[in-house]
XYZ file of C-alpha atoms in Angstrom:
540
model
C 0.000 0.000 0.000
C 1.406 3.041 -0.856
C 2.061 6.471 1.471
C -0.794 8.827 1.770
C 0.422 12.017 0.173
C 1.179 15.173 2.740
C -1.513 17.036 3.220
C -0.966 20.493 1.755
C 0.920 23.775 3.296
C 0.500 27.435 3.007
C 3.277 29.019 2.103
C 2.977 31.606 5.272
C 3.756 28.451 7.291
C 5.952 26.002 4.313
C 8.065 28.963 4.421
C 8.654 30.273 7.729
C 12.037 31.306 8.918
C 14.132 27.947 10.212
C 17.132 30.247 11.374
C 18.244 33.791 11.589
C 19.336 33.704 8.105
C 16.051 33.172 6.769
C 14.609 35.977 8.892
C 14.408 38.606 6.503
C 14.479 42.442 6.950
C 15.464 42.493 10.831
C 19.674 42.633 10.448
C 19.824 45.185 13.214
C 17.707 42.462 15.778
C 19.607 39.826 15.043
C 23.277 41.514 15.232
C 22.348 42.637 18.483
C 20.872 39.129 19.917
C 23.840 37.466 17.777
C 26.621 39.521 20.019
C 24.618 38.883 23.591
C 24.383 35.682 22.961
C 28.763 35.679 22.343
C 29.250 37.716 25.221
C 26.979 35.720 27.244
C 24.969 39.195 28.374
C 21.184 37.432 28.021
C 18.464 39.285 29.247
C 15.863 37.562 31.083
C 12.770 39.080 29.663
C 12.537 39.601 25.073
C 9.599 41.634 24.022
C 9.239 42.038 19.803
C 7.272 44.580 18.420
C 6.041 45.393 15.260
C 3.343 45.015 12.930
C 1.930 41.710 11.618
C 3.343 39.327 9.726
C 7.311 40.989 10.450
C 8.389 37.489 12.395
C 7.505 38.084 16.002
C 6.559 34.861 17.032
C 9.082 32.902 14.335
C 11.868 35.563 16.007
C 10.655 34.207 19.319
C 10.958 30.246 18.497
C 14.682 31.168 17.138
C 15.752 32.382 20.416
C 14.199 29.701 22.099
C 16.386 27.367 19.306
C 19.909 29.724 19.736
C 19.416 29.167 23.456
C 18.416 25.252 23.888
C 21.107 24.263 21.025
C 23.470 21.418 22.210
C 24.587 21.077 18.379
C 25.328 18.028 16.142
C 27.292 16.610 19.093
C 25.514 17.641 21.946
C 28.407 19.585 23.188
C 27.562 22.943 22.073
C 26.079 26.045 23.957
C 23.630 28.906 23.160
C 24.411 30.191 19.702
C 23.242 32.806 16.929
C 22.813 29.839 14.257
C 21.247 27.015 15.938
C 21.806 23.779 13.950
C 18.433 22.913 13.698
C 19.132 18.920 13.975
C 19.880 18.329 17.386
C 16.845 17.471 19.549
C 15.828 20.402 21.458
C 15.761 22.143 17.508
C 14.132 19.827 16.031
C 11.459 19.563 18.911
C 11.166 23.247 19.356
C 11.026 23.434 15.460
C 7.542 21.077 15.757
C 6.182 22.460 18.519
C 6.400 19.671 21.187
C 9.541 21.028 23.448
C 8.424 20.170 27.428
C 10.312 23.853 28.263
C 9.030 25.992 25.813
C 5.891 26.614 26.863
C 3.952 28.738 23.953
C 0.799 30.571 25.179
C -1.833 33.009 23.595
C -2.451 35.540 25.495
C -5.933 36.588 23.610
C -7.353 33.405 24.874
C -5.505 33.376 28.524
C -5.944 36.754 29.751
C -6.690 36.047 33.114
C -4.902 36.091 36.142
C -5.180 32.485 36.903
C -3.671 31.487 33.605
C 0.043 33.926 34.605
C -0.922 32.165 37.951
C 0.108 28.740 36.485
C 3.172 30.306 34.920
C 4.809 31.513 38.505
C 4.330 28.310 40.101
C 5.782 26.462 37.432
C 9.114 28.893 36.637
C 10.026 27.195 40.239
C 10.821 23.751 38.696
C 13.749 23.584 36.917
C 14.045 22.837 33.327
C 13.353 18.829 32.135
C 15.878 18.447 29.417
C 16.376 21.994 28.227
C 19.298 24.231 29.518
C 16.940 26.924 29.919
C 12.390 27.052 30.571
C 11.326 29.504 27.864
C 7.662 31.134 28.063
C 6.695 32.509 24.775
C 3.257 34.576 24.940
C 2.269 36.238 21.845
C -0.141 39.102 21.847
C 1.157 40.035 25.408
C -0.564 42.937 25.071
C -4.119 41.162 25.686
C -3.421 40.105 29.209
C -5.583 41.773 31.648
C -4.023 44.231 34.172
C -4.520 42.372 37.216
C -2.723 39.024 35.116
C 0.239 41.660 34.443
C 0.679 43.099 38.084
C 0.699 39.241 38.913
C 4.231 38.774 36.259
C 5.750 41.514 37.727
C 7.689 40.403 40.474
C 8.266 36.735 38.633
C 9.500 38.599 35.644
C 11.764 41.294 37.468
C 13.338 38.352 39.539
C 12.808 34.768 37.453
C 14.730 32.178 38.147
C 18.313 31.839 36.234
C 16.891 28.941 34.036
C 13.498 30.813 33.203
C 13.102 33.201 29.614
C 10.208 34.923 29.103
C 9.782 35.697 24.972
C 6.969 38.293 24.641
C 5.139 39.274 21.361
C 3.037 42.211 20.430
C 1.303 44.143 18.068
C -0.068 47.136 19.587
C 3.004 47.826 22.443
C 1.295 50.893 23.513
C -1.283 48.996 25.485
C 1.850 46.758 27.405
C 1.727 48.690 31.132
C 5.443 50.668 31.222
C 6.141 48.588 34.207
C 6.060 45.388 32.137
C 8.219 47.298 29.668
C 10.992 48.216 31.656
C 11.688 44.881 32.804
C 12.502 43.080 28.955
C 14.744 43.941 25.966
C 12.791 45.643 23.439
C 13.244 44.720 19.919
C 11.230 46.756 17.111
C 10.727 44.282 14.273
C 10.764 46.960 10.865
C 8.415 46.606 8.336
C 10.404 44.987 5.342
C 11.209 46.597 2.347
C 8.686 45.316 -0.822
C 12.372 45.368 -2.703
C 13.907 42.304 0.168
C 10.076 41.018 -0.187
C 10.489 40.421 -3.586
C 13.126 38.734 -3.723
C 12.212 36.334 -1.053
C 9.166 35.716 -3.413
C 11.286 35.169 -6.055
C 12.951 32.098 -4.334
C 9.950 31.011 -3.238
C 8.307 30.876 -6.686
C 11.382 28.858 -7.471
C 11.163 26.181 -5.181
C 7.379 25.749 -6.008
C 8.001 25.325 -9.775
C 6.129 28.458 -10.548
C 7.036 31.253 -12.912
C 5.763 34.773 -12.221
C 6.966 37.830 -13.766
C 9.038 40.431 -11.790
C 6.207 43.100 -12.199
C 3.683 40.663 -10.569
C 5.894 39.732 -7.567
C 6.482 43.890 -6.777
C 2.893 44.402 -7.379
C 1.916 41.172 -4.224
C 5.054 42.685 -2.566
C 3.537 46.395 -2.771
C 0.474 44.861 -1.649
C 1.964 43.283 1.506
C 2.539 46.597 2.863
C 5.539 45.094 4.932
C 4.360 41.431 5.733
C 5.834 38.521 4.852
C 2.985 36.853 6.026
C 0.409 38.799 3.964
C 2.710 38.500 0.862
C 3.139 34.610 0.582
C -0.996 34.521 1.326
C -1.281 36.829 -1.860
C 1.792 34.728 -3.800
C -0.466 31.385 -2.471
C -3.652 33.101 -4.002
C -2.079 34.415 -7.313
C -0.061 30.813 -7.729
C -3.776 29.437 -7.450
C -5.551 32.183 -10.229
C -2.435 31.662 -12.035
C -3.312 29.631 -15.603
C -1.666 26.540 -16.259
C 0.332 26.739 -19.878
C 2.343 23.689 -21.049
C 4.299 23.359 -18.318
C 4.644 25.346 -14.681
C 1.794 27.648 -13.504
C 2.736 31.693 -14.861
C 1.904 34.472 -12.183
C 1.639 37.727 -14.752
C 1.126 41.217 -13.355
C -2.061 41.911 -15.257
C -3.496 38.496 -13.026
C -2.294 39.728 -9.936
C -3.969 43.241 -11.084
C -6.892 41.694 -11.458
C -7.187 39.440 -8.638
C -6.283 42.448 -6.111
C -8.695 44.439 -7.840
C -5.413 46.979 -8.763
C -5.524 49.516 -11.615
C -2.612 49.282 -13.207
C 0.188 52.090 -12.884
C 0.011 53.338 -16.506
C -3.996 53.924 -16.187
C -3.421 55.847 -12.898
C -1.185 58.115 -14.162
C -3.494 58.700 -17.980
C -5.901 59.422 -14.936
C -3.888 61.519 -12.926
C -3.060 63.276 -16.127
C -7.013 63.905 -16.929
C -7.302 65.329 -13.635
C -4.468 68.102 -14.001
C -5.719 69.001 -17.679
C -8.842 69.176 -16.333
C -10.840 67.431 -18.400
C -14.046 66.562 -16.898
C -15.664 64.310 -19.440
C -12.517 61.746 -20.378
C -11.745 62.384 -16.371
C -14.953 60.494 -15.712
C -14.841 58.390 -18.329
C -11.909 57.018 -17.594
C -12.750 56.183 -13.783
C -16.017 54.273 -14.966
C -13.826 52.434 -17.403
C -11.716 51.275 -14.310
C -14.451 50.650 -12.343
C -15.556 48.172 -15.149
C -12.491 46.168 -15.241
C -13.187 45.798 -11.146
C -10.774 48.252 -10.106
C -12.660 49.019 -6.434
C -13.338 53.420 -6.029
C -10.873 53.157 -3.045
C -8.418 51.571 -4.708
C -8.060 54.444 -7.624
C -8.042 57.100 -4.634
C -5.149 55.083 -3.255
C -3.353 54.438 -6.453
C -3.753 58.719 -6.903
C -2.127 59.624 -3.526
C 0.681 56.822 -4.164
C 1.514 59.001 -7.350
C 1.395 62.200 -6.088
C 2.784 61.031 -3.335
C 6.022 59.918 -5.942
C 5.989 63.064 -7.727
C 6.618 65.100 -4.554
C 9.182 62.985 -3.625
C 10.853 63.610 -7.193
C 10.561 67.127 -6.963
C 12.668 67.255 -3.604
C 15.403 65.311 -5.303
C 14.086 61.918 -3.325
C 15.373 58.926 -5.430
C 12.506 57.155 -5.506
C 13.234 54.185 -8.347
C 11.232 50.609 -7.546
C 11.902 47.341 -8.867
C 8.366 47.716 -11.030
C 8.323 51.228 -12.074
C 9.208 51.392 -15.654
C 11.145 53.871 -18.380
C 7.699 55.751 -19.075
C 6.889 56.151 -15.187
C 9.816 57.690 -14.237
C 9.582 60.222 -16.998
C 5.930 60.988 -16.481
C 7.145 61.629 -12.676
C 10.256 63.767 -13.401
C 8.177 66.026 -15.976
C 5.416 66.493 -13.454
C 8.215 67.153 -10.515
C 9.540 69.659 -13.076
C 5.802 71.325 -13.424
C 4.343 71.372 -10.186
C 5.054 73.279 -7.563
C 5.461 71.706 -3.702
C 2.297 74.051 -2.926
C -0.188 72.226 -5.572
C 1.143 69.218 -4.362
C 0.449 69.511 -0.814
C -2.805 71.010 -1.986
C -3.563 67.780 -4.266
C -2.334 65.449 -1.241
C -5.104 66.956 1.162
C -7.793 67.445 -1.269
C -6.772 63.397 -2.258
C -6.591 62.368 1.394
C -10.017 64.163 2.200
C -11.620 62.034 -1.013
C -9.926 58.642 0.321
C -11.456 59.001 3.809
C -15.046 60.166 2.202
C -14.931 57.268 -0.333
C -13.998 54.642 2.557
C -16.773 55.101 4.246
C -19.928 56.063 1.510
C -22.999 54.285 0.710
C -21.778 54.640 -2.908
C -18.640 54.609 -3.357
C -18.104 55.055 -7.116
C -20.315 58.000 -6.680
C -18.441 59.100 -3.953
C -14.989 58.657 -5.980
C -16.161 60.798 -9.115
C -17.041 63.911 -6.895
C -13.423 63.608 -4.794
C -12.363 63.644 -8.078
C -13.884 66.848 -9.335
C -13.632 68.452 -6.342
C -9.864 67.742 -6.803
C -10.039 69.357 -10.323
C -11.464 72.247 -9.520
C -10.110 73.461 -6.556
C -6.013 71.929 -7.198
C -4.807 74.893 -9.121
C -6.649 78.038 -6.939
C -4.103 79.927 -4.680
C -3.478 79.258 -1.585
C -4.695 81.875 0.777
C -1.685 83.645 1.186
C -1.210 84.300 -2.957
C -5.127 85.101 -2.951
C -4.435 87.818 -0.124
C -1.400 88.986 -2.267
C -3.347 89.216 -5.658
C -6.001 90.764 -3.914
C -3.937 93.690 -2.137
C -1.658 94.345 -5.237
C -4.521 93.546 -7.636
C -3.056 91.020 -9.521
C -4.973 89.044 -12.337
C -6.900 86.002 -11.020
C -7.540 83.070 -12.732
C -10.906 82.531 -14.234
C -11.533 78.625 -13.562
C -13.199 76.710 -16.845
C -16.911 76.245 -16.915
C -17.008 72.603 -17.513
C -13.032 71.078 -17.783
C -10.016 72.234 -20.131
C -7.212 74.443 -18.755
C -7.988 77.385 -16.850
C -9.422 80.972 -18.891
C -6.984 83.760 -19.582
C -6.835 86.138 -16.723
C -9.690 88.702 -15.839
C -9.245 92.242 -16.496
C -7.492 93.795 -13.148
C -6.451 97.175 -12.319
C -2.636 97.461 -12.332
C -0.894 96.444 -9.107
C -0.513 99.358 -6.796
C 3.184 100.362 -6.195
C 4.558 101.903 -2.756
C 3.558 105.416 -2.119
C 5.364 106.029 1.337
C 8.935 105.185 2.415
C 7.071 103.034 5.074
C 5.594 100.965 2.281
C 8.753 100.507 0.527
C 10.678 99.567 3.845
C 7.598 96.412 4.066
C 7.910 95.165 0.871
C 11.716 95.177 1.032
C 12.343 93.451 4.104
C 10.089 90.417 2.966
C 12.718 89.328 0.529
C 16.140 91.468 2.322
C 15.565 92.230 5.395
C 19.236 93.401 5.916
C 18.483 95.637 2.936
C 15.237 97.087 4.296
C 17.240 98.020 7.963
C 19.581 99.980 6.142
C 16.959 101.527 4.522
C 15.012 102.581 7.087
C 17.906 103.865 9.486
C 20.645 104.942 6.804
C 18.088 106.377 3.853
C 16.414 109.734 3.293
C 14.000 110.151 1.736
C 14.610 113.495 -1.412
C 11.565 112.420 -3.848
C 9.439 109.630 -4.704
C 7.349 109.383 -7.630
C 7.349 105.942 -7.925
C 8.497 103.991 -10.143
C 11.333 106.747 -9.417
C 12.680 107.212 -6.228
C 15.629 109.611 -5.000
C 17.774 109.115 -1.461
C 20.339 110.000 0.416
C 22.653 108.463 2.215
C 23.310 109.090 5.881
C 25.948 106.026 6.158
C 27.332 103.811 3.576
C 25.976 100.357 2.517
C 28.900 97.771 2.572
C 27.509 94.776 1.200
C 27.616 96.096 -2.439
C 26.302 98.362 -4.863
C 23.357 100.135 -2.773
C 21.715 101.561 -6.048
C 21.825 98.208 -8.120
C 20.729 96.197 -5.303
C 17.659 98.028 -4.562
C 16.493 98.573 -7.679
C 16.889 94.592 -8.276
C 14.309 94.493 -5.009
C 12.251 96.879 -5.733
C 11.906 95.420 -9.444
C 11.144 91.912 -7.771
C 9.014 92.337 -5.441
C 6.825 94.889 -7.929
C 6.653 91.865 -10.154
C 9.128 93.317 -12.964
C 8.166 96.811 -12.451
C 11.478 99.255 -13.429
C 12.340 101.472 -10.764
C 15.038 104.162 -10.991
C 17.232 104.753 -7.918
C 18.457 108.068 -7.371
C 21.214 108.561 -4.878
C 21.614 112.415 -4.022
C 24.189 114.162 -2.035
C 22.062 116.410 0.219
C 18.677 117.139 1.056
C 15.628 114.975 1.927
C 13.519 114.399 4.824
C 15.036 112.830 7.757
C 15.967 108.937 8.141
C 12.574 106.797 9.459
C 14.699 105.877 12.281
C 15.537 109.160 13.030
C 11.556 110.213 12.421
C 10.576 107.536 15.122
C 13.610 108.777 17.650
C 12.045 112.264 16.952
C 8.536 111.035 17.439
C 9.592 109.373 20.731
C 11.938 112.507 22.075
C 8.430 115.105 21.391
C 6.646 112.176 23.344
C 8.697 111.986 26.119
C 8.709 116.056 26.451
C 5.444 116.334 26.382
C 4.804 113.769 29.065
C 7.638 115.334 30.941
C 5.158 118.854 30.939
C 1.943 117.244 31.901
C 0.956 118.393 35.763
C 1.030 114.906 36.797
C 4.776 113.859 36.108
C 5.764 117.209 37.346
C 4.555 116.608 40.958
C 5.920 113.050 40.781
C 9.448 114.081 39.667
C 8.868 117.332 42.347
C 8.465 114.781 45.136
C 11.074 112.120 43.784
C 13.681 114.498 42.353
C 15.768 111.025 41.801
C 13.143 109.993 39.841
C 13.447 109.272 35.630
C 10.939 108.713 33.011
C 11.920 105.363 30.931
C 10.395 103.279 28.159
C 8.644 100.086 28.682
C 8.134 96.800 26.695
C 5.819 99.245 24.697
C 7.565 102.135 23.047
C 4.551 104.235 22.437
C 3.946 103.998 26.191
C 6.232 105.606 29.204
C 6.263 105.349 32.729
C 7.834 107.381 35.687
C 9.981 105.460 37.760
C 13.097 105.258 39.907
C-alpha cells in the first residue's frame, strides 16, 4: 500500500524562517541578539514589536532554538545559528519542546492562567538548559494578570526566559516594559520582499513575472505573512500553460482588484488638464475592469505622493516602475510646484477618507475627483491675499473642464507710495536691505516707479543703487524702478523720524501736571520706556 500524500501547506507556514538567516528584513535584531548571545549578556525578559506578519513569534521560536542548542554533538552552547538537527531544535522546530511553553495571550488573559506560569518557573528545566515562556499578543493580558508577572519577571529564576510578542506595544503597562529587551521588528522593504518571493516561486516550480511579484510585494505593505498569502492566491488564479503555472502582473492586477500604474497616471493626467468628461470616463472604465473606487483614490495619492518625492530630489526608483513612469514623474516634478502638491495630497486624502466610508462609493470617488479638479490649481490663501492687495490678475476657472481661462481684467498692481511701504515690501525678501533703509536712507523724492535718497551712512555689502532697484523690481513683479542717490537734502531717516517722534513724546509727558509733581516729590526719579515704546512710565 502506498504512502498517503502530505496534506498540503501554506506558504505563510511552508516557508517560515528555520534560522536567523532566513529571517528577513530584521539585520539590526539579530546583530544585536547574535553579540549577547557571544558575550553571554542574556536578558531575562525579550519583548518584539512590530506590525503583523514581520516574524515576532518565528523571532521568538529562534531564540528559544539559539538558546536550547546542544549542536550536532551535543556539546555545544547557546548560539546565533542554531543547527536545527539536534533534539531540542528539532522539537522546538515542531512544537512539542516540554520547556518551551507557547501561550496566547488573547485566549488566557486572566490572572489564573500567569498564575500557572509563577508556580511552574520554580521547577527547573526537564531536558532543556533553559524554561522559555513565549506569549504572543502580550498585550491582551488583563491588568490584574500583568501586576501578577511583575515580580516573577523582574526576579525569574536563572533557568526561566520569558519571549513576549506584540502588536499594539502601547497597550503593554510601562512597568512590564521596563523589565525586557525591546526589539522593534521593521516593516520589510517590498524590494527584500520580492526577492524572497522570487525564491519562493522557485522552489514551487512556478514562474511569475518580476512586475507581478512587486505588485503582491507592494500589496503586503511590509508582511511577509500577507505577501506569501497573496503569492499562495495568485499561484492558485495563475493559468496553467504547457508546463509550470505563470503568475503575470495583469493576473495579480486583477485578482487584487489593482488599476494598473500606466492607467493611474493617464488618470492623474485627466485630472491636471482638467478634463471633466474623459476624467470620468476614464474612472467608470476602471471601475468596469473591477478596479474598487478606493483603490483608484489610493493608487492617486501613491503618485502624487512619488511626484513630490521627485521634486525634492528623493530617489525614488522601484523594482516595477518602468522607463515611461519615471519620466511621467520627473516632468510632473519639473511642473508642479510643492504648494499644488500639498494642496492635491489633502484634497486626495479628504476624497480617500469620504470614499472609505460612503454608501456609494463610485459615486463618492467621481465627486473627490472633481472636487480635486477644480479646486487643485486656486491659490493658496496667502497668494489670494497677495493678488487681492496688489490687484493682480486672477484666474478665471473653466466652466465645464479644459485648462484654466486667460486672466480677468485687473487694475494694475498698486506700487509703494510712502517710504514706510517701501521699507515692508523690502524686508520680505532682504531684510538686511530694508534696515539699512530705514535707518541709513532719506528720503529726497518719490514718484514711484522713481525714487531719490540719500545716504546718511554707507551700505557695505555692495552696490546700494543696483541692489535696490533689483528688489524693488522683484518684489513689484518686474516693475522698473530708478534709484536716485543724491548728495544732500531729503527728509530725515525713518529711524531718526521715530527717535524724533519718541523725544516730542517723552517732552510732552515730561510737561503734563502729573509727572511734574511726581518728579517734584522724587527728584531722583526718571521717566523710561517700557516693553511698549509708544507707552512711558515714571519710575526710579
Amino acid at each position: 500500500m502506498s504512502d498517503s500524500p502530505q496534506p498540503y501547506r501554506v506558504l505563510a507556514r511552508k516557508y517560515r524562517p528555520r534560522s536567523f538567516r532566513e529571517l528577513i528584513g530584521q539585520d539590526a535584531m539579530v546583530q544585536t541578539l547574535g553579540n549577547a548571545i557571544r558575550r553571554g549578556r542574556l536578558a531575562h525578559a525579550f519583548l518584539m514589536t512590530g506590525v503583523r506578519g514581520v516574524g515576532k513569534t518565528s523571532t521568538a521560536r529562534l531564540i528559544a532554538k539559539a538558546l536550547n542548542c546542544i549542536g550536532p554533538d551535543g556539546q555545544g552552547g547557546p548560539t546565533i545559528d542554531p543547527c536545527g538537527v539536534c533534539e531540542p531544535c528539532v522539537a522546538i522546530a515542531e512544537g512539542r519542546h516540554i520547556d518551551v511553553v507557547e501561550m496566547d495571550a488573547a485566549s488566557h488573559t486572566g490572572v489564573d492562567d500567569v498564575r500557572e506560569i509563577i508556580e511552574a518557573v520554580r521547577y527547573a528545566a526537564v531536558s532543556a538548559r533553559y524554561k522559555i515562556y513565549i506569549i504572543d499578543e502580550v498585550h491582551m493580558l488583563s491588568k490584574n494578570a500583568f501586576n501578577a508577572l511583575l515580580k516573577t519577571l523582574e526576579e525569574p529564576p536563572a533557568h526561566v526566559k520569558f519571549l513576549f510578542a506584540t502588536t499594539e506595544v502601547n497597550k503593554v503597562p510601562v512597568t512590564v516594559l521596563s523589565r525586557c529587551q525591546r526589539f522593534d521588528l521593521r516593516r520589510i522593504p517590498a524590494e527584500l520582499l520580492a526577492g524572497h518571493f522570487a525564491h519562493v516561486v522557485e522552489a514551487e516550480s512556478v514562474a511569475a513575472e518580476p512586475d507581478a511579484l512587486a505588485l503582491i510585494a507592494q500589496a503586503a505593505e511590509g508582511s511577509a505573512r500577507d505577501g506569501l498569502s497573496i503569492l499562495d492566491q495568485a499561484i492558485a488564479h495563475a493559468e496553467m500553460g504547457d508546463g509550470d503555472p505563470m503568475v503575470s502582473a495583469a493576473q495579480v492586477r486583477d485578482m487584487l482588484g489593482l488599476s494598473d500604474r500606466g492607467s493611474v497616471r493617464r488618470l492623474l493626467g485627466l485630472l491636471l488638464e482638467g478634463d471633466t468628461g474623459a476624467l470620468l470616463g476614464a474612472v467608470r472604465d476602471q471601475y468596469a475592469l473591477g478596479v474598487e473606487p478606493l483603490a483608484l483614490m489610493r493608487g492617486l495619492m501613491e503618485l502624487v505622493h512619488a511626484v513630490t518625492l521627485a521634486k525634492a530630489g528623493r530617489d525614488i526608483a522601484s523594482p516595477g516602475q518602468s522607463a515611461e513612469e519615471r519620466e511621467a514623474l520627473a516632468d510632473w516634478a519639473a511642473q508642479l510646484g510643492f504648494a499644488p502638491l500639498h494642496r492635491l495630497w489633502q484634497l486626495l486624502l479628504k476624497g480617500h477618507d469620504e470614499v472609505a466610508s460612503a454608501v456609494l462609493p463610485i459615486e463618492s470617488c467621481e465627486m473627490a475627483l472633481l472636487r480635486v479638479m477644480h479646486a487643485a490649481t486656486m491659490p493658496d490663501p496667502g497668494e489670494l491675499a497677495r493678488m487681492l492687495r496688489d490687484g493682480a490678475p486672477a484666474m478665471v476657472a473653466p466652466a465645464s473642464g479644459g485648462t484654466p481661462a486667460a486672466p480677468s481684467s485687473a487694475p494694475a498692481a498698486r506700487l509703494p507710495a510712502t517710504m514706510q511701504e517701501i521699507v515692508a515690501l523690502i524686508d520680505r525678501q532682504k531684510p538686511l536691505l530694508a534696515n539699512h533703509l530705514n535707518d541709513c536712507a532719506a528720503l529726497v523724492s518719490l514718484s514711484p516707479p522713481d525714487i531719490a535718497l540719500r545716504l546718511t551712512h554707507a551700505w557695505t555689502h555692495g552696490d546700494f543703487k543696483r541692489d535696490l532697484e533689483q528688489a524693488l523690481n522683484a518684489a513689484t513683479s518686474g516693475t522698473r524702478w530708478v534709484v536716485t542717490l543724491a548728495e544732500s537734502g531729503g527728509d530725515q531717516t525713518l529711524l531718526e523720524q521715530e527717535q524724533a517722534g519718541k523725544a516730542a513724546a517723552r517732552a510732552e509727558i515730561l510737561e503734563t501736571p502729573v509727572v511734574k509733581a511726581a518728579i517734584a516729590a522724587f527728584p531722583e526719579a526718571e521717566l523710561v520706556e517700557t516693553d511698549r515704546p509708544e507707552q512711558w512710565s515714571a519710575g526710579q
